[in-house]
Coordinates of C-alpha atoms in Angstrom, one line a residue:
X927 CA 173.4 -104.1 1.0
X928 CA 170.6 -105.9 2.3
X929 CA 168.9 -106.1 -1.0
X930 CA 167.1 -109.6 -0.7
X931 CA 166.0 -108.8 2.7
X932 CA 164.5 -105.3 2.2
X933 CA 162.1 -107.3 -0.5
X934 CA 161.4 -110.8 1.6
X935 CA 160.4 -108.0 4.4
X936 CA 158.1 -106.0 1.8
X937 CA 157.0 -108.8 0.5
X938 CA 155.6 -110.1 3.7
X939 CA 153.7 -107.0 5.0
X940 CA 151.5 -107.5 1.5
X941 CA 150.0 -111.0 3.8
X942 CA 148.3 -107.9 6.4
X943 CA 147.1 -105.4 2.3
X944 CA 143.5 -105.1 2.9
X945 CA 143.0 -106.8 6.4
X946 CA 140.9 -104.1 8.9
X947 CA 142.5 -105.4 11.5
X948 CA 145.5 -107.5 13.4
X949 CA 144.5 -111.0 14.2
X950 CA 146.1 -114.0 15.6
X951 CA 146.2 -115.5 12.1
X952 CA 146.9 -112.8 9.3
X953 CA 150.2 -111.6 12.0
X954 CA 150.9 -115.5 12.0
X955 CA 151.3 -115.9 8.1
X956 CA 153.7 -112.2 7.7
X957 CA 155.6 -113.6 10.9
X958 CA 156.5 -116.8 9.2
X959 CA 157.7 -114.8 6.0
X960 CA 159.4 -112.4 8.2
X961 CA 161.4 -115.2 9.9
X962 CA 162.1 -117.1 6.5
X963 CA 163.4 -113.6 5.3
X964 CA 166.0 -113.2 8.3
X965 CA 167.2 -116.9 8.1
X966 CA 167.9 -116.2 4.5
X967 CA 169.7 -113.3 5.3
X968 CA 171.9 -115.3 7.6
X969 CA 170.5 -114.2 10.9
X970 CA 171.2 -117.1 13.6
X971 CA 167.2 -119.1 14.4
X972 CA 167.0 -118.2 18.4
X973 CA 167.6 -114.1 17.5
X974 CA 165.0 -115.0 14.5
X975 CA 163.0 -116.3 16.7
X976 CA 163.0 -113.7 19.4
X977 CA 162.8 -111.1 16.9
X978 CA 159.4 -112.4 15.7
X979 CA 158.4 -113.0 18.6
X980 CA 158.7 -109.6 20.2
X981 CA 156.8 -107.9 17.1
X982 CA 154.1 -110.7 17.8
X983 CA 153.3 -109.2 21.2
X984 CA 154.1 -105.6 20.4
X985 CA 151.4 -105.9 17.1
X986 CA 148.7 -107.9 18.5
X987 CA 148.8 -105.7 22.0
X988 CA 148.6 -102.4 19.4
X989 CA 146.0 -100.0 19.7
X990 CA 145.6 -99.7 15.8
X991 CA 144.3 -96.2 15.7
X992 CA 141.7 -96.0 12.4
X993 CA 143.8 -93.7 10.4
X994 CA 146.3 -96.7 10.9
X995 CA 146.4 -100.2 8.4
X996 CA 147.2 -103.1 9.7
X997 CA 150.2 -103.6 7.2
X998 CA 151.2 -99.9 8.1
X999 CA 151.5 -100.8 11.7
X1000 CA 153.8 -103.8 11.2
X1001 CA 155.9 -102.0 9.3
X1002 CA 156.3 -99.5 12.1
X1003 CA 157.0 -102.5 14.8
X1004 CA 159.4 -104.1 12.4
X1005 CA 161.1 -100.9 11.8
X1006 CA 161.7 -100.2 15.9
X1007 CA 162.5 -103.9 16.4
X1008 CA 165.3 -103.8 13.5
X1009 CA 166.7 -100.9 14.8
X1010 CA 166.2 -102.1 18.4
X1011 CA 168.2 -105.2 17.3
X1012 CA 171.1 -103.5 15.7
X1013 CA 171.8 -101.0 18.9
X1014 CA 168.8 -98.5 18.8
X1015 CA 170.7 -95.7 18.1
X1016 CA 175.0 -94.9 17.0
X1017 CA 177.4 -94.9 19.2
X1018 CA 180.2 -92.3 19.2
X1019 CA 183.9 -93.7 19.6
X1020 CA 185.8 -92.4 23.1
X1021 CA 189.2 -90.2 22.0
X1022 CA 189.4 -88.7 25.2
X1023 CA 193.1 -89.0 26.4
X1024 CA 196.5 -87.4 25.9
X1025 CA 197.0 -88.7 23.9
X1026 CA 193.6 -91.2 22.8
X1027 CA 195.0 -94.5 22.0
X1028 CA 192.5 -96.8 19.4
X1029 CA 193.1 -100.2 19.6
X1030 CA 192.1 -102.2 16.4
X1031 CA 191.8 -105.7 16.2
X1032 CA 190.6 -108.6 13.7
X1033 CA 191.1 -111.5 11.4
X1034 CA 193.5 -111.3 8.2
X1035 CA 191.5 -110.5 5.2
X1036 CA 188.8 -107.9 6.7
X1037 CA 189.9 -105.0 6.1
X1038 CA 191.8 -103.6 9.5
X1039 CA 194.6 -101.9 7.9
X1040 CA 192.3 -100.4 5.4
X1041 CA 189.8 -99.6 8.2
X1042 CA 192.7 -97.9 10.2
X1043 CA 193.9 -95.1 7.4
X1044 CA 190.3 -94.6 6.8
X1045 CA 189.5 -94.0 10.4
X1046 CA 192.7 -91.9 10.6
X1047 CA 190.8 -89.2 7.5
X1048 CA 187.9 -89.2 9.5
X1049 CA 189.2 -88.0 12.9
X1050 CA 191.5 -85.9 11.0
X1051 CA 188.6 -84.1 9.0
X1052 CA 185.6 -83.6 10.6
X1053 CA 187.0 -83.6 14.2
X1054 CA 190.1 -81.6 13.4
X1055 CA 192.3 -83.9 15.3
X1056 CA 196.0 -84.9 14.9
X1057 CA 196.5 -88.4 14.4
X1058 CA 199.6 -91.1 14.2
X1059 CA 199.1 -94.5 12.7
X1060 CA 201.3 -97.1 14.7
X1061 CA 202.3 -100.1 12.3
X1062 CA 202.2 -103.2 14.9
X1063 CA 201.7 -106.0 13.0
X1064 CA 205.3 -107.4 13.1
X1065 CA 204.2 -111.0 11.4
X1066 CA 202.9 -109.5 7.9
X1067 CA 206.2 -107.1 6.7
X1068 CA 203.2 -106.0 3.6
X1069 CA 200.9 -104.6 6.3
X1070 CA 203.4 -102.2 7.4
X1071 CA 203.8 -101.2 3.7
X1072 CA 200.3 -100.9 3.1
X1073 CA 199.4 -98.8 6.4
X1074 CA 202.4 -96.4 4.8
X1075 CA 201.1 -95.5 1.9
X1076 CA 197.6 -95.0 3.5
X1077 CA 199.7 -92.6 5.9
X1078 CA 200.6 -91.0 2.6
X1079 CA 197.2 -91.0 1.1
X1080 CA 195.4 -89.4 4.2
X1081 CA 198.1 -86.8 4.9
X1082 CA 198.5 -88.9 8.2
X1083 CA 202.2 -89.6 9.8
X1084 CA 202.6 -93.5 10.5
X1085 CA 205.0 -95.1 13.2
X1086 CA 206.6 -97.9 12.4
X1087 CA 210.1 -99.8 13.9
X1088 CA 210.6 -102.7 11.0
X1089 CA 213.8 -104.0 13.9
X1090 CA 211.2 -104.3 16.4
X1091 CA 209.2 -107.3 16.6
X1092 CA 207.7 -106.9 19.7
X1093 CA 203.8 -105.4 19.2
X1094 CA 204.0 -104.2 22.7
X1095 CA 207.6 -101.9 22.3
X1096 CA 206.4 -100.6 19.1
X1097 CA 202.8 -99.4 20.5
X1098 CA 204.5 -97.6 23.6
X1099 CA 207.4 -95.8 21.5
X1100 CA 204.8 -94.9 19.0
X1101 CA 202.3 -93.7 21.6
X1102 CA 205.6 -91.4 23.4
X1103 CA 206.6 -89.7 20.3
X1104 CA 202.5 -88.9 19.5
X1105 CA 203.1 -87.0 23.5
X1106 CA 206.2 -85.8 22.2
X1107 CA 204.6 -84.7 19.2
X1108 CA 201.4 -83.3 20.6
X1109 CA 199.5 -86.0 18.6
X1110 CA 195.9 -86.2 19.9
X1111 CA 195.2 -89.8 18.9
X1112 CA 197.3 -93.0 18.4
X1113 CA 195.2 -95.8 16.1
X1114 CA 197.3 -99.2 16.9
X1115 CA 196.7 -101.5 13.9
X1116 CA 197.2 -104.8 14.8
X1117 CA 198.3 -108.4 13.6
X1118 CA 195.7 -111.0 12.3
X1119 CA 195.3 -114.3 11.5
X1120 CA 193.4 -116.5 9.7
X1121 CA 191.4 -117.8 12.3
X1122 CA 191.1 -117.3 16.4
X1123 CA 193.6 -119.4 18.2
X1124 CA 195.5 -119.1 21.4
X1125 CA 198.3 -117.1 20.3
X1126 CA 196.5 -114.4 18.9
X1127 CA 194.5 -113.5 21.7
X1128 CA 197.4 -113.8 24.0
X1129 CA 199.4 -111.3 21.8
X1130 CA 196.0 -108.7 21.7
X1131 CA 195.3 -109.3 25.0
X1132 CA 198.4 -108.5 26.1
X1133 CA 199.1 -105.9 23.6
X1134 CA 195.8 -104.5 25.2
X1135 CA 196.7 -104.6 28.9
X1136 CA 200.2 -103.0 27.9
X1137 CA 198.7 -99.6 26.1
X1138 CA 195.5 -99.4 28.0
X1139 CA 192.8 -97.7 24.8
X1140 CA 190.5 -95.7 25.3
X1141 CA 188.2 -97.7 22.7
X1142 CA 189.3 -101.2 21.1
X1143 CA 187.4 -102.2 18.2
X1144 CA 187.3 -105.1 16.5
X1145 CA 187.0 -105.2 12.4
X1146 CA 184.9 -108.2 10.9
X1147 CA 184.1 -108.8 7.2
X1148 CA 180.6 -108.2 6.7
X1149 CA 180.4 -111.1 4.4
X1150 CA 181.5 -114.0 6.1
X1151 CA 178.1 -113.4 8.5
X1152 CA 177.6 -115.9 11.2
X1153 CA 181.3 -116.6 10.7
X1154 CA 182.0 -113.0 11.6
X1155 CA 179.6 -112.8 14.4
X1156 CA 180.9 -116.3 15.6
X1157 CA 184.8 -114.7 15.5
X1158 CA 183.5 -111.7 17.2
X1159 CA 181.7 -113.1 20.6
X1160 CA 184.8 -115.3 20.3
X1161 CA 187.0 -111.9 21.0
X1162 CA 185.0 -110.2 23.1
X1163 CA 184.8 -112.9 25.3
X1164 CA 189.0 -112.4 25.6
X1165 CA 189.3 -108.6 24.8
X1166 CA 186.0 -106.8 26.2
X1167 CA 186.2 -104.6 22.8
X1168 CA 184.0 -101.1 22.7
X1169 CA 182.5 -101.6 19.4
X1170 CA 182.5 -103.1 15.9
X1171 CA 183.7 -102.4 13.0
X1172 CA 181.6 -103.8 9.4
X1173 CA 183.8 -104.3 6.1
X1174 CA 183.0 -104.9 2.8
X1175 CA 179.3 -103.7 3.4
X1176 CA 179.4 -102.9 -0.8
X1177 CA 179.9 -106.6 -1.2
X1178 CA 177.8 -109.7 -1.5
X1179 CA 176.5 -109.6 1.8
X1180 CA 172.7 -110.6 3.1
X1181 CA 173.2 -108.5 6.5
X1182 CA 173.1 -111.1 8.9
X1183 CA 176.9 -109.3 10.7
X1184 CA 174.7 -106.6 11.1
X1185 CA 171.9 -107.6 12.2
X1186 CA 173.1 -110.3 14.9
X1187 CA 176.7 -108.8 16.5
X1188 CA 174.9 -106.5 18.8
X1189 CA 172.4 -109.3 20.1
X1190 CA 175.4 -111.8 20.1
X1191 CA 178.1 -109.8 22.0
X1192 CA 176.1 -107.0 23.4
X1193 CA 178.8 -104.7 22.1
X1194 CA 177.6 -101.7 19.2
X1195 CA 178.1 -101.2 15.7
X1196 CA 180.0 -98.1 15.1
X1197 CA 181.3 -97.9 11.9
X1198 CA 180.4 -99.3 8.4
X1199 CA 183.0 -99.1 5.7
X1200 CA 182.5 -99.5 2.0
X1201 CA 184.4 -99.5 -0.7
X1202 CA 188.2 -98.7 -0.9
X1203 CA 188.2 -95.1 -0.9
X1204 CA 189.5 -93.3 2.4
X1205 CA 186.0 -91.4 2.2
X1206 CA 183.9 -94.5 2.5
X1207 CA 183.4 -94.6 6.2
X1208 CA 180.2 -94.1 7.8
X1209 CA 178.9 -93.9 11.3
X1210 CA 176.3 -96.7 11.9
X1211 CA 173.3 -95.5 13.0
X1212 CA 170.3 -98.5 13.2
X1213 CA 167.3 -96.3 12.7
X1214 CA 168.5 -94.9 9.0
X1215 CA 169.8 -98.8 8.5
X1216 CA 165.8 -99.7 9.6
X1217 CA 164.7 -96.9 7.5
X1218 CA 167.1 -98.3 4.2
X1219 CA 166.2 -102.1 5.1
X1220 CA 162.2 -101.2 4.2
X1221 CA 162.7 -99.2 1.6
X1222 CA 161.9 -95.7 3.3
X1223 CA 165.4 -94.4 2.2
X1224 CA 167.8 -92.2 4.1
X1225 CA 167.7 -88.9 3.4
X1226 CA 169.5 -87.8 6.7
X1227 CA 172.7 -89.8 5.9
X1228 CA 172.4 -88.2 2.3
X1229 CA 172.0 -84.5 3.5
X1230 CA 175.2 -85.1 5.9
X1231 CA 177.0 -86.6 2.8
X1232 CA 176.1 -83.0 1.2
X1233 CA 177.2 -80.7 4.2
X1234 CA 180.9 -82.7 4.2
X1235 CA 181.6 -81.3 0.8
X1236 CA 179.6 -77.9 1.5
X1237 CA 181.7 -74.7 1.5
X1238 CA 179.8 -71.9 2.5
X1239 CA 183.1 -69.4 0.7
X1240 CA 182.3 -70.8 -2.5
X1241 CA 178.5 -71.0 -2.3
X1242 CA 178.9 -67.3 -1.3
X1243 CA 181.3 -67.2 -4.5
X1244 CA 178.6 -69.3 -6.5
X1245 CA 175.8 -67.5 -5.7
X1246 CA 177.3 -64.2 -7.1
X1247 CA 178.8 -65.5 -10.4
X1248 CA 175.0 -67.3 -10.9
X1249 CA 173.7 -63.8 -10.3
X1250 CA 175.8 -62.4 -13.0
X1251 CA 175.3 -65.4 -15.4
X1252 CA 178.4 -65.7 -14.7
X1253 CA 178.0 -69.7 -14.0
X1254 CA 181.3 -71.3 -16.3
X1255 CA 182.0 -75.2 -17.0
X1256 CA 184.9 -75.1 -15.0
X1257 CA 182.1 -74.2 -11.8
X1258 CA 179.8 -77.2 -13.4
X1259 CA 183.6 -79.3 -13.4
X1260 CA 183.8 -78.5 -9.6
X1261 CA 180.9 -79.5 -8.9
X1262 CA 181.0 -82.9 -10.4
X1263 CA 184.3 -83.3 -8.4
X1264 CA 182.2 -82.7 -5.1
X1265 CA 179.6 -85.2 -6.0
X1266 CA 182.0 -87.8 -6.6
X1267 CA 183.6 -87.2 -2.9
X1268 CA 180.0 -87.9 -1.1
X1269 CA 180.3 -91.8 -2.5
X1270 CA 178.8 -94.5 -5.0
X1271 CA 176.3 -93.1 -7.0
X1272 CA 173.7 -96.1 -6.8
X1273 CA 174.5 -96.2 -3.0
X1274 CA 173.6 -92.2 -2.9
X1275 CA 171.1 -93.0 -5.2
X1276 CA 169.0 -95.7 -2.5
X1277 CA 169.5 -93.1 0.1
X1278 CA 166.4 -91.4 -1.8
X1279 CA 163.0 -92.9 -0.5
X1280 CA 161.2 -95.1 -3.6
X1281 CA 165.0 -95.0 -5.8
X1282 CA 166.2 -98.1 -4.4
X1283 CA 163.7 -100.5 -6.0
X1284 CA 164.0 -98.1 -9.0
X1285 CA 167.6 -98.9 -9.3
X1286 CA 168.4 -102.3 -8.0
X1287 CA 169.0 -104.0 -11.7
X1288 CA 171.0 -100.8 -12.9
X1289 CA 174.6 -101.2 -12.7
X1290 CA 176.1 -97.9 -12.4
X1291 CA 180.0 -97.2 -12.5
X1292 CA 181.0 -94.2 -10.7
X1293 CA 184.1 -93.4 -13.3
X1294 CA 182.1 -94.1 -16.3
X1295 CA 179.1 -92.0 -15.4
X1296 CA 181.8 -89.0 -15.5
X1297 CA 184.3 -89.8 -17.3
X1298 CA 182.7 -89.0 -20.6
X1299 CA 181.6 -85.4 -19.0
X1300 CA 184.9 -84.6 -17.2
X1301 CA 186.8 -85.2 -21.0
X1302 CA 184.1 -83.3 -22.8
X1303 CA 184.9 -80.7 -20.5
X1304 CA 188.6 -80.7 -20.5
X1305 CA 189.1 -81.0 -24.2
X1306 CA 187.7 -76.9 -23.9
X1307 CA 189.9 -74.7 -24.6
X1308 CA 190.4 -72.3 -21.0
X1309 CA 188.3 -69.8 -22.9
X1310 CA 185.5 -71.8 -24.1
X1311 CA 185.1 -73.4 -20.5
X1312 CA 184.8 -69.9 -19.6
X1313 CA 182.8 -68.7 -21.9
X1314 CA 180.4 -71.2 -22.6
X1315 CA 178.1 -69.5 -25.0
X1316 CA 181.1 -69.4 -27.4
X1317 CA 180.1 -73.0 -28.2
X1318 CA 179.5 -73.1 -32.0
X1319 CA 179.2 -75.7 -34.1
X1320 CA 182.7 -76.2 -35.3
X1321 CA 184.0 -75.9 -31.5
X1322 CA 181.7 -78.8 -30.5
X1323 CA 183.0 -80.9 -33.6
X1324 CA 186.5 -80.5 -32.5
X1325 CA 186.0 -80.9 -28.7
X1326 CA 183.9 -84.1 -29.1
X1327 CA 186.6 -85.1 -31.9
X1328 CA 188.9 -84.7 -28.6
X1329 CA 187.6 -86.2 -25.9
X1330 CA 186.7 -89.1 -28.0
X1331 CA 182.8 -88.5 -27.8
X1332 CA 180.3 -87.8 -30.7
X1333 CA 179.1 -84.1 -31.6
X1334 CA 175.4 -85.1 -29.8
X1335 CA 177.6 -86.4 -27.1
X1336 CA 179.1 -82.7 -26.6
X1337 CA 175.7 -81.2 -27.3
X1338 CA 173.6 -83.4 -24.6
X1339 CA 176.5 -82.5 -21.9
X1340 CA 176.0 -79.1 -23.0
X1341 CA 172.2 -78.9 -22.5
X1342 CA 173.0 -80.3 -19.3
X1343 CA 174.8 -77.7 -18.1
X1344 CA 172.4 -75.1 -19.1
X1345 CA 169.4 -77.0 -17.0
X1346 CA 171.7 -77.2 -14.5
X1347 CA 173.2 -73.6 -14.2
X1348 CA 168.8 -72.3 -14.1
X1349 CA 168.4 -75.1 -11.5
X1350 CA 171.4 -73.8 -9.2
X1351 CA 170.3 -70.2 -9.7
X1352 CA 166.8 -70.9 -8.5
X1353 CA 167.9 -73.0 -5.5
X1354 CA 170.5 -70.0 -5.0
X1355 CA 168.2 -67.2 -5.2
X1356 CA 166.2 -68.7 -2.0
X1357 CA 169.3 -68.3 -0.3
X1358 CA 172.2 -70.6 1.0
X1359 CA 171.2 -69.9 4.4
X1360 CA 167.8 -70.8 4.4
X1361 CA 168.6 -74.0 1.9
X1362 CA 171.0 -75.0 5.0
X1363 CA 168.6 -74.0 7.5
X1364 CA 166.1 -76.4 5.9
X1365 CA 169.0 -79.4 6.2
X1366 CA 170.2 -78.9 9.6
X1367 CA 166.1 -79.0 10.1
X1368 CA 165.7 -82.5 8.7
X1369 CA 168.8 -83.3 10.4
X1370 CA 167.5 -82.8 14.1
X1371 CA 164.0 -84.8 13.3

């Protein structure tokens, strides 16, 4: 994501390495890089334009104080003015209601259904709310299917009449039996098309006046960029939506979506959603998306990733069996399975200031980078993952000879394990509380 971008922009601010000062000239030459750099990343000429514009007045008006570099000023200005352009700061979605009711709209192909079960895990796990899916796309039988076994995957009960083809019966029976049911949110998914015409708004539209939402958002494919910002001032022309919703952010896009919706429709990003897995939904906040596009990483967004899968019972739990050496490779298994639930490695992997250049050419598979370690560690016997000392030479021959890995295979994991059992008891020996104290601290800068 935003890849050729982030190193167009860096490249630029090298025009302003070694100047003493701002000038008319040197700011001309990085502006015209800056402006080739958002055109190639699909970003429309007039917001282009303006853009460059506004960091021209911003940089030559500058008090550069002396502890200051030219090229460490622009940076700043381009920072606020990215994150200026994208919304300036995230924008929460309105549940309030009894029950809420989420409208979601958008073309075939970008990923609304898929957007809607993933939406559904995130209300229902880090808000605590019960939710319904309604299945109101009564022109694609398959998206009914598919918003099922989401329903299934999420733990999430879906609504669906497959008599009914009326969008607007279906939404209002579904949002009864969520009052009924004491369901705190509906999320209506939605029929699409393969392009905007006059009978898709009319349906929306008047889906939309029937069921009254508290928030409508409208789902675009990040990779289709103009297109998708094109098809979304189109909408919200018709519909008025809250907020936007980017797909396939993990895909071959150049970031124009995200960089131009918000100027375009003046409506704001809210969520980003990567991948297929129900866990890959993110809140969109523009400053950490400034702070990723320049190569300053994201260390925020990464921390939060952590706390999601952070259970203070079993640190408490950890902590003590670490005291005791006591530290097994069924605790190391465990915690493999918990990194694995924060995301894509390489994408975790950027969030680290300096690591995204670092790894841009490395192609990393999440299953293979564990798959090895995870059968290494479950062709143990129960005793010998508990009792990891007990790992002889003629244990490690069979267990690699299981797991289909090589004896230095089984040796290298194990050396792992034993850096990373002194590593944990270090960090857990400063305490949990004060490691979580020091997170919810870089949280609120």
């Amino acid at each position: 994501m935003f890849d050729n971008l982030s190193d167009k922009l860096q490249r630029s601010f090298q025009i302003l390495k070694g100047e003493g000062k701002i000038t008319e000239i040197n700011i001309a030459e990085a502006l015209k890089e800056i402006r080739r750099a958002l055109l190639d990343a699909d970003v429309s000429y007039k917001i282009a334009k303006t853009f460059c514009d506004d960091v021209k007045q911003k940089a030559i008006g500058a008090n550069v104080l002396t502890a200051v570099k030219p090229q460490q000023m622009i940076v700043k200005i381009v920072h606020d003015e990215l994150a200026a352009l994208m919304g300036g700061s995230s924008s929460e979605i309105n549940v309030k209601g009894s029950p809420a009711v989420i409208l979601v709209a958008g073309l075939n192909g970008s990923g609304k259904t898929t957007f809607c079960g993933k939406l559904a895990l995130n209300l229902k796990t880090r808000k605590g709310m019960k939710v319904l899916l309604a299945a109101c796309d009564t022109f694609r039988p398959a998206a009914i299917d598919q918003l099922h076994t989401l329903g299934e995957q999420v733990g999430v009960p879906v609504f669906s009449n497959r008599e009914e083809k009326n969008p607007v019966s279906i939404a209002k029976d579904a949002i009864a039996f969520a009052k009924k049911e004491g369901i705190s949110v509906v999320i209506i998914d939605t029929a699409g098309r393969l392009a905007v015409d006059n009978e898709l708004m009319d349906e929306i539209s008047t889906l939309h006046n029937a069921v009254k939402p508290s928030e409508t958002l409208f789902v675009v494919d990040a990779m289709t960029g103009q297109d998708a910002v094109e098809t979304a001032r189109i909408f919200n022309e018709r519909l008025d939506f809250d907020g936007v919703v980017l797909t396939k952010m993990d895909g071959d896009t150049r970031g124009g979506a995200a960089l131009s919706i918000k100027a375009i429709t003046g409506k704001p990003i809210k969520f980003v959603s990567q991948g297929e897995k129900m866990e890959a939904l993110d809140i969109f906040h523009p400053e950490r998306i400034a702070d990723r596009i320049l190569g300053m990483g994201d260390v925020v967004s990464l921390v939060e990733k952590a706390q999601e899968q952070f259970d203070e019972a079993e640190a408490r739990a950890l902590k003590k069996k670490l005291a005791k050496d006591q530290f097994t490779f069924m605790d190391f298994y465990n915690q493999i399975q918990q990194v694995r639930k924060m995301g894509d490695i390489k994408d975790l992997a950027g969030m680290i200031p300096g690591m995204d250049k670092a790894i841009k050419d490395v192609d990393i598979d999440n299953d293979k980078a564990f798959k090895s370690t995870e059968a290494i560690i479950m062709s143990m016997t129960p005793y010998e993952r508990e009792h990891p000392d007990c790992l002889n030479g003629s244990r490690r021959k069979r267990i690699a000879d299981g797991s289909g890995t090589t004896i230095q295979e089984v040796n290298r994991l194990v050396k792992q394990f034993e850096t990373s059992r002194k590593a944990m008891k270090q960090i857990m020996g400063g305490g949990m509380a004060s490691m979580m104290r020091n997170m919810a601290s870089l949280k609120r800068r």
